[in-house]
Amino acid sequence: MAMESKPSIGRLWCLLFFFFFFFFFSFFRCSSSLPSAHPLRSVVDQINERGPFVGLVMAYSAEADAVESSGWFVPANAQPYVDLYGRRFHIGTIRGVHVVYVMSGQRRLNAGITVQILLDVFSVRGIVHFGTAGSANDSISFGDVSVPKFAAFTGSWTWKKFNSLKGSSNQEISFSEYNVPAEGKNLLSTVEFKPEELYSVGQPMKEVFWLPVNSRWFQIAEKLEVELERCANKTYCLPNTPKVVFGLKASTADVFLDNAAYRKFLFKKFGVSTVDEESAAVIMTAISPAVPVIVFRGVSDLAGGEAHWSSTSLSDLASLNALKVAVKFIEVLGRKEHLLLGKD
Ligand SMILES: *[C@@H]1O[C@H](CO)[C@@H](O)[C@H](O)[C@H]1NC(C)=O
Ligand SMILES: *[C@@H]1O[C@H](CO)[C@@H](O)[C@H](O)[C@H]1NC(C)=O
């Protein structure tokens, strides 16, 4: 009886140990790494001791070149990169903030896979995604940078039968309306746009069309003031200084869009301002485990709406401008979290 009502010193120690181990293990459960048998396990563990990192993700070479040539990324002295699953994860800092940057490769699957590796292997506090885009909005032109609030995957369709009835969703494109010289019948009929199945922690599967970036990060981004580049090289400069636009809608598909009619359709039907091939995938992969994510896309082309430029001649300028905004964001994020942690 006495033992039960009055715990001995030994029992208190036992309780203390219990709590110690509880916190110890719950801490390590939260951090990331590779499976214990993986040859790079200890390398990654050492890298993660420097974290948490901002995961900076881009899709293709012009965008990765912008990071490399800018000099804004400072590689770590020890272990400046690690190669995993065919991709190179660069370890270092941008404006004093710990960053892992990686080029995913183009289109949705590469983007999703790469973000998932980042989240699983590295101790990551959030994903910053930047790259180029086509503009579908006549008020947004070459070199401008869009910081969208939402992105939709517009490449998942129900392809309907010829002469099928008009759907109730109204999220359709009917090919007959695009016959030339006049509207008529078209055997390609109609496609209906489908929402994505979003699986996320603590929630049942949800069908969503618009995937949101992190609202707290968006609020931080919205206040950024960044001077963008106007000149592609010594001989060509844009007529106006590019601008950063906030809160618009982006669309993603495994399609390089270079078609004026479809560009106009996306703008009119969905209010899409930029088109790309990865943003929605990056957002979806990050929001599934509730990790913050934000997107910066620089306009390299008009998705088929342009009169003069070929669709890729301004991609270096667009990459650099998107990177500039992303870097400014990382800098401000670092300062804010510094304040939050009481380090200033
Ligand atoms: C198109 O871009 C302009 C300029 O940023 C913006 O004010 C407008 O809201 C955009 N249109 C849509 C439908 O988002
Ligand atoms: C400068 O950039 C423009 C636009 O991308 C391009 O058409 C032109 O060839 C470039 N000139 C030089 C000298 O690189």
Coordinates of C-alpha atoms and ligand atoms in Angstrom, one line a residue:
M1 CA 0.0 0.0 0.0
A2 CA 2.7 2.5 1.1
M3 CA 4.7 1.8 -2.1
E4 CA 1.7 2.7 -4.3
S5 CA 0.7 6.0 -2.6
K6 CA 4.2 7.4 -2.1
P7 CA 6.5 6.8 -5.1
S8 CA 10.1 6.1 -4.2
I9 CA 13.1 8.0 -5.5
G10 CA 13.8 5.1 -7.7
R11 CA 10.4 5.3 -9.3
L12 CA 10.8 9.0 -9.9
W13 CA 14.0 8.3 -11.8
C14 CA 12.2 5.7 -13.8
L15 CA 9.6 8.3 -14.7
L16 CA 12.2 10.8 -15.6
F17 CA 13.9 8.2 -17.8
F18 CA 10.6 7.4 -19.4
F19 CA 10.0 11.0 -20.4
F20 CA 13.6 11.5 -21.5
F21 CA 13.3 8.6 -23.9
F22 CA 9.9 9.6 -25.0
F23 CA 11.1 13.0 -26.1
F24 CA 14.3 11.6 -27.5
F25 CA 12.6 9.2 -29.7
S26 CA 9.7 11.5 -30.7
F27 CA 12.4 14.0 -31.7
F28 CA 14.2 11.6 -34.0
R29 CA 11.0 10.2 -35.4
C30 CA 10.3 13.7 -36.7
S31 CA 13.6 14.2 -38.4
S32 CA 14.4 12.6 -41.7
S33 CA 17.0 10.3 -43.1
L34 CA 17.7 7.3 -45.3
P35 CA 17.0 3.7 -44.4
S36 CA 19.7 2.4 -42.0
A37 CA 21.3 0.1 -44.5
H38 CA 21.7 2.9 -47.2
P39 CA 25.5 3.6 -47.8
L40 CA 24.9 7.4 -47.5
R41 CA 22.9 7.2 -44.3
S42 CA 25.7 8.6 -42.1
V43 CA 26.5 11.3 -44.6
V44 CA 22.9 12.4 -44.7
D45 CA 22.6 12.3 -40.9
Q46 CA 25.6 14.7 -40.7
I47 CA 24.1 17.0 -43.2
N48 CA 20.8 17.0 -41.3
E49 CA 22.5 18.1 -38.1
R50 CA 23.0 21.5 -39.9
G51 CA 19.3 21.8 -40.7
P52 CA 16.4 22.4 -40.9
F53 CA 16.8 23.5 -44.5
V54 CA 14.7 25.3 -47.0
G55 CA 14.3 23.0 -50.0
L56 CA 14.8 25.0 -53.2
V57 CA 13.4 23.1 -56.2
M58 CA 13.7 23.9 -59.9
A59 CA 12.9 21.8 -62.9
Y60 CA 15.4 22.3 -65.7
S61 CA 18.8 23.4 -66.7
A62 CA 18.3 27.2 -67.4
E63 CA 16.8 27.5 -63.9
A64 CA 19.6 25.5 -62.2
D65 CA 22.2 27.5 -64.2
A66 CA 20.7 30.7 -62.8
V67 CA 21.3 29.4 -59.2
E68 CA 24.9 28.4 -60.1
S69 CA 25.9 31.6 -61.9
S70 CA 24.2 34.0 -59.5
G71 CA 26.7 33.2 -56.7
W72 CA 23.9 33.6 -54.2
F73 CA 24.1 30.0 -53.2
V74 CA 27.2 29.3 -51.0
P75 CA 28.0 25.6 -51.0
A76 CA 28.9 24.0 -47.6
N77 CA 32.6 23.3 -47.0
A78 CA 32.0 19.8 -45.8
Q79 CA 29.8 17.7 -48.1
P80 CA 28.6 20.4 -50.5
Y81 CA 26.3 17.9 -52.3
V82 CA 24.9 14.4 -52.1
D83 CA 23.7 12.3 -55.1
L84 CA 20.5 10.4 -54.5
Y85 CA 18.2 8.6 -57.0
G86 CA 20.0 10.2 -59.9
R87 CA 19.6 13.7 -58.7
R88 CA 22.2 16.0 -57.1
F89 CA 21.1 17.7 -53.8
H90 CA 23.3 20.7 -53.2
I91 CA 23.9 21.6 -49.5
G92 CA 24.7 25.2 -48.5
T93 CA 23.3 28.6 -47.6
I94 CA 21.5 31.5 -49.3
R95 CA 21.8 34.8 -47.4
G96 CA 22.7 32.8 -44.3
V97 CA 19.8 30.4 -44.5
H98 CA 20.5 26.7 -44.8
V99 CA 19.3 25.5 -48.2
V100 CA 19.2 22.2 -50.1
Y101 CA 18.7 22.9 -53.8
V102 CA 17.9 20.3 -56.4
M103 CA 16.9 20.2 -60.1
S104 CA 14.0 17.8 -60.4
G105 CA 13.8 17.4 -64.1
Q106 CA 10.7 18.5 -66.0
R107 CA 7.0 17.7 -65.6
R108 CA 4.8 16.5 -62.8
L109 CA 6.3 13.1 -62.0
N110 CA 9.9 14.3 -61.7
A111 CA 8.8 17.3 -59.6
G112 CA 6.7 15.1 -57.3
I113 CA 9.4 12.5 -56.9
T114 CA 12.1 15.0 -56.1
V115 CA 10.0 16.9 -53.6
Q116 CA 9.2 13.6 -51.9
I117 CA 12.9 12.7 -51.7
L118 CA 13.6 16.1 -50.1
L119 CA 10.9 15.7 -47.5
D120 CA 11.8 12.1 -46.7
V121 CA 15.6 12.3 -46.6
F122 CA 16.4 15.8 -45.4
S123 CA 15.2 17.8 -42.5
V124 CA 13.2 20.4 -44.4
R125 CA 11.2 23.3 -43.1
G126 CA 9.5 24.1 -46.4
I127 CA 9.7 24.0 -50.2
V128 CA 10.5 27.1 -52.3
H129 CA 9.8 26.4 -56.0
F130 CA 10.9 28.7 -58.8
G131 CA 11.1 28.5 -62.5
T132 CA 9.9 29.9 -65.8
A133 CA 6.3 30.0 -67.1
G134 CA 4.2 30.9 -70.1
S135 CA 1.9 33.8 -69.5
A136 CA -1.8 33.3 -70.3
N137 CA -2.7 36.8 -69.0
D138 CA -2.3 39.7 -71.4
S139 CA -1.3 42.0 -68.5
I140 CA 1.7 39.8 -67.6
S141 CA 4.6 39.8 -70.0
F142 CA 8.2 38.7 -70.5
G143 CA 10.4 38.9 -67.4
D144 CA 7.5 39.4 -64.9
V145 CA 7.4 37.1 -61.9
S146 CA 4.1 35.6 -60.7
V147 CA 3.7 34.5 -57.1
P148 CA 0.5 32.5 -57.4
K149 CA -1.9 31.8 -54.6
F150 CA -3.3 28.7 -56.3
A151 CA -2.3 26.2 -59.0
A152 CA -4.5 23.7 -60.7
F153 CA -3.5 20.6 -62.7
T154 CA -5.3 21.1 -66.0
G155 CA -4.1 18.0 -67.7
S156 CA -6.5 15.4 -66.2
W157 CA -9.5 14.9 -68.4
T158 CA -12.5 12.8 -69.1
W159 CA -12.5 12.5 -72.9
K160 CA -16.1 12.3 -73.8
K161 CA -17.9 10.6 -76.6
F162 CA -18.8 12.3 -79.9
N163 CA -22.2 14.0 -79.6
S164 CA -22.2 13.6 -75.8
L165 CA -24.4 15.9 -73.8
K166 CA -23.0 19.0 -72.2
G167 CA -21.8 18.2 -68.7
S168 CA -23.1 19.8 -65.6
S169 CA -19.6 20.9 -64.4
N170 CA -19.1 23.2 -67.3
Q171 CA -15.4 22.7 -66.9
E172 CA -15.1 21.5 -70.5
I173 CA -13.5 22.4 -73.8
S174 CA -15.5 21.5 -76.9
F175 CA -13.3 21.0 -79.9
S176 CA -16.1 21.9 -82.3
E177 CA -15.9 25.5 -81.2
Y178 CA -12.4 25.7 -82.5
N179 CA -13.0 24.5 -86.1
V180 CA -11.8 26.8 -88.8
P181 CA -13.1 28.7 -90.7
A182 CA -16.3 28.1 -88.7
E183 CA -17.7 26.2 -85.7
G184 CA -18.9 22.8 -86.6
K185 CA -18.8 19.2 -85.6
N186 CA -15.6 17.6 -84.5
L187 CA -14.9 14.0 -83.8
L188 CA -12.5 14.9 -81.0
S189 CA -15.7 16.0 -79.2
T190 CA -15.2 17.4 -75.7
V191 CA -12.9 17.0 -72.7
E192 CA -14.0 17.6 -69.1
F193 CA -11.4 18.7 -66.6
K194 CA -11.0 16.6 -63.6
P195 CA -10.0 17.5 -60.0
E196 CA -7.0 15.9 -58.3
E197 CA -7.3 13.4 -55.4
L198 CA -5.5 15.0 -52.5
Y199 CA -4.3 12.7 -49.8
S200 CA -3.0 14.6 -46.7
V201 CA -2.2 13.9 -43.1
G202 CA -5.2 13.6 -40.8
Q203 CA -7.8 14.1 -43.4
P204 CA -9.8 11.8 -45.7
M205 CA -9.1 12.0 -49.4
K206 CA -10.4 15.2 -50.9
E207 CA -11.0 16.1 -54.5
V208 CA -9.5 19.5 -55.3
F209 CA -9.0 21.5 -58.4
W210 CA -7.1 24.5 -56.9
L211 CA -4.1 23.7 -54.8
P212 CA -3.1 26.5 -52.5
V213 CA 0.4 27.6 -51.6
N214 CA 1.1 28.1 -47.9
S215 CA -0.9 31.1 -46.7
R216 CA 1.6 32.3 -44.1
W217 CA 4.5 32.1 -46.6
F218 CA 2.3 33.9 -49.2
Q219 CA 1.7 36.7 -46.7
I220 CA 5.5 37.0 -46.3
A221 CA 6.1 36.9 -50.0
E222 CA 3.4 39.5 -50.8
K223 CA 5.4 42.2 -49.0
L224 CA 8.6 41.6 -50.9
E225 CA 10.1 44.4 -52.9
V226 CA 12.5 43.1 -55.6
E227 CA 14.2 44.9 -58.4
L228 CA 13.9 42.7 -61.5
E229 CA 16.3 42.5 -64.4
R230 CA 15.2 44.2 -67.7
C231 CA 18.0 43.1 -70.0
A232 CA 18.5 39.7 -71.5
N233 CA 22.1 40.6 -72.6
K234 CA 24.1 43.6 -73.6
T235 CA 22.2 44.2 -76.8
Y236 CA 18.6 43.4 -75.8
C237 CA 16.5 45.0 -73.1
L238 CA 12.8 44.7 -72.6
P239 CA 10.8 48.0 -73.2
N240 CA 9.6 48.1 -69.6
T241 CA 11.0 47.0 -66.3
P242 CA 9.4 43.6 -65.3
K243 CA 7.1 43.5 -62.2
V244 CA 6.2 40.9 -59.6
V245 CA 2.5 40.0 -59.4
F246 CA 0.9 38.3 -56.4
G247 CA -2.1 36.1 -55.8
L248 CA -3.0 35.0 -59.3
K249 CA -3.7 31.5 -60.6
A250 CA -1.3 29.1 -62.2
S251 CA -1.9 26.0 -64.2
T252 CA 0.2 22.9 -64.6
A253 CA 0.1 20.2 -67.2
D254 CA 2.5 17.7 -68.7
V255 CA 2.2 19.9 -71.8
F256 CA 4.4 22.6 -73.2
L257 CA 1.7 25.1 -74.2
D258 CA 2.4 27.0 -77.4
N259 CA -1.1 27.6 -78.7
A260 CA -3.0 30.9 -78.7
A261 CA -6.5 29.5 -78.6
Y262 CA -6.0 27.2 -75.7
R263 CA -4.0 29.9 -73.8
K264 CA -7.1 32.1 -74.2
F265 CA -9.4 29.3 -73.1
L266 CA -7.4 28.7 -69.9
F267 CA -7.5 32.4 -69.0
K268 CA -11.2 32.8 -69.8
K269 CA -12.4 29.5 -68.2
F270 CA -10.2 29.3 -65.2
G271 CA -8.6 32.7 -64.8
V272 CA -5.2 31.2 -65.2
S273 CA -2.4 33.7 -65.5
T274 CA 0.6 31.4 -66.0
V275 CA 1.1 28.0 -67.3
D276 CA 3.9 25.6 -66.4
E277 CA 4.7 21.9 -66.1
E278 CA 5.5 21.4 -62.3
S279 CA 4.0 23.9 -59.9
A280 CA 0.8 22.0 -59.0
A281 CA 2.8 18.8 -58.4
V282 CA 5.3 20.6 -56.1
I283 CA 2.5 22.1 -54.1
M284 CA 0.5 18.9 -53.8
T285 CA 3.5 16.9 -52.7
A286 CA 4.3 19.4 -50.0
I287 CA 0.8 20.0 -48.7
S288 CA 0.2 16.2 -48.3
P289 CA 2.5 16.2 -45.1
A290 CA 1.5 19.8 -44.3
V291 CA 4.9 21.3 -45.2
P292 CA 4.9 25.0 -46.2
V293 CA 5.4 25.6 -50.0
I294 CA 5.5 28.6 -52.2
V295 CA 6.0 29.2 -56.0
F296 CA 7.8 31.9 -58.0
R297 CA 7.5 31.7 -61.8
G298 CA 9.1 34.1 -64.3
V299 CA 7.5 34.6 -67.6
S300 CA 9.7 33.4 -70.5
D301 CA 7.0 33.2 -73.2
L302 CA 3.4 33.9 -73.9
A303 CA 2.3 30.2 -74.3
G304 CA 1.6 30.7 -78.0
G305 CA 0.2 34.3 -77.7
E306 CA 3.4 36.0 -78.8
A307 CA 3.9 37.8 -82.0
H308 CA 7.7 37.9 -82.2
W309 CA 9.7 35.9 -79.8
S310 CA 10.3 32.2 -80.1
S311 CA 9.1 30.5 -77.0
T312 CA 12.4 30.0 -75.3
S313 CA 14.7 33.0 -76.1
L314 CA 14.0 34.8 -72.8
S315 CA 14.1 31.8 -70.4
D316 CA 17.5 32.9 -68.9
L317 CA 16.0 36.3 -68.0
A318 CA 12.8 34.7 -66.7
S319 CA 14.8 32.2 -64.6
L320 CA 17.0 34.9 -63.1
N321 CA 14.0 37.1 -62.2
A322 CA 12.1 34.3 -60.5
L323 CA 15.3 33.3 -58.7
K324 CA 15.7 36.9 -57.5
V325 CA 12.3 36.9 -55.8
A326 CA 12.9 33.4 -54.4
V327 CA 16.2 34.5 -52.9
K328 CA 14.7 37.6 -51.4
F329 CA 11.9 35.4 -49.9
I330 CA 14.5 33.0 -48.3
E331 CA 16.4 36.0 -46.9
V332 CA 13.3 37.5 -45.3
L333 CA 12.1 34.0 -44.1
G334 CA 15.5 33.6 -42.4
R335 CA 15.2 36.9 -40.7
K336 CA 11.7 36.2 -39.5
E337 CA 12.5 32.8 -38.0
H338 CA 15.5 34.3 -36.4
L339 CA 13.2 36.8 -34.6
L340 CA 10.7 34.0 -33.7
L341 CA 13.5 32.0 -32.1
G342 CA 14.7 35.1 -30.2
K343 CA 18.1 35.0 -31.8
D344 CA 18.2 38.7 -32.7
Ligands
LIG1 C1 -4.1 39.4 -65.0 O1 -3.0 40.1 -64.5 C2 -3.3 41.4 -64.0 C3 -2.0 42.1 -63.7 O2 -1.2 41.5 -62.7 C4 -4.1 41.2 -62.8 O3 -4.5 42.4 -62.2 C5 -5.4 40.4 -63.1 O4 -6.2 40.2 -62.0 C6 -5.0 39.1 -63.8 N1 -6.3 38.5 -64.3 C7 -6.7 37.4 -63.7 C8 -8.0 36.8 -64.3 O5 -6.2 36.8 -62.8
LIG2 C1 20.2 38.9 -76.7 O1 18.9 38.4 -76.3 C2 18.0 38.4 -77.3 C3 16.7 37.9 -76.7 O2 16.8 36.7 -76.0 C4 18.4 37.4 -78.4 O3 17.5 37.4 -79.5 C5 19.8 37.9 -79.0 O4 20.3 37.0 -79.9 C6 20.8 38.1 -77.8 N1 22.0 38.7 -78.3 C7 23.2 38.2 -78.0 C8 24.4 39.0 -78.6 O5 23.4 37.3 -77.3

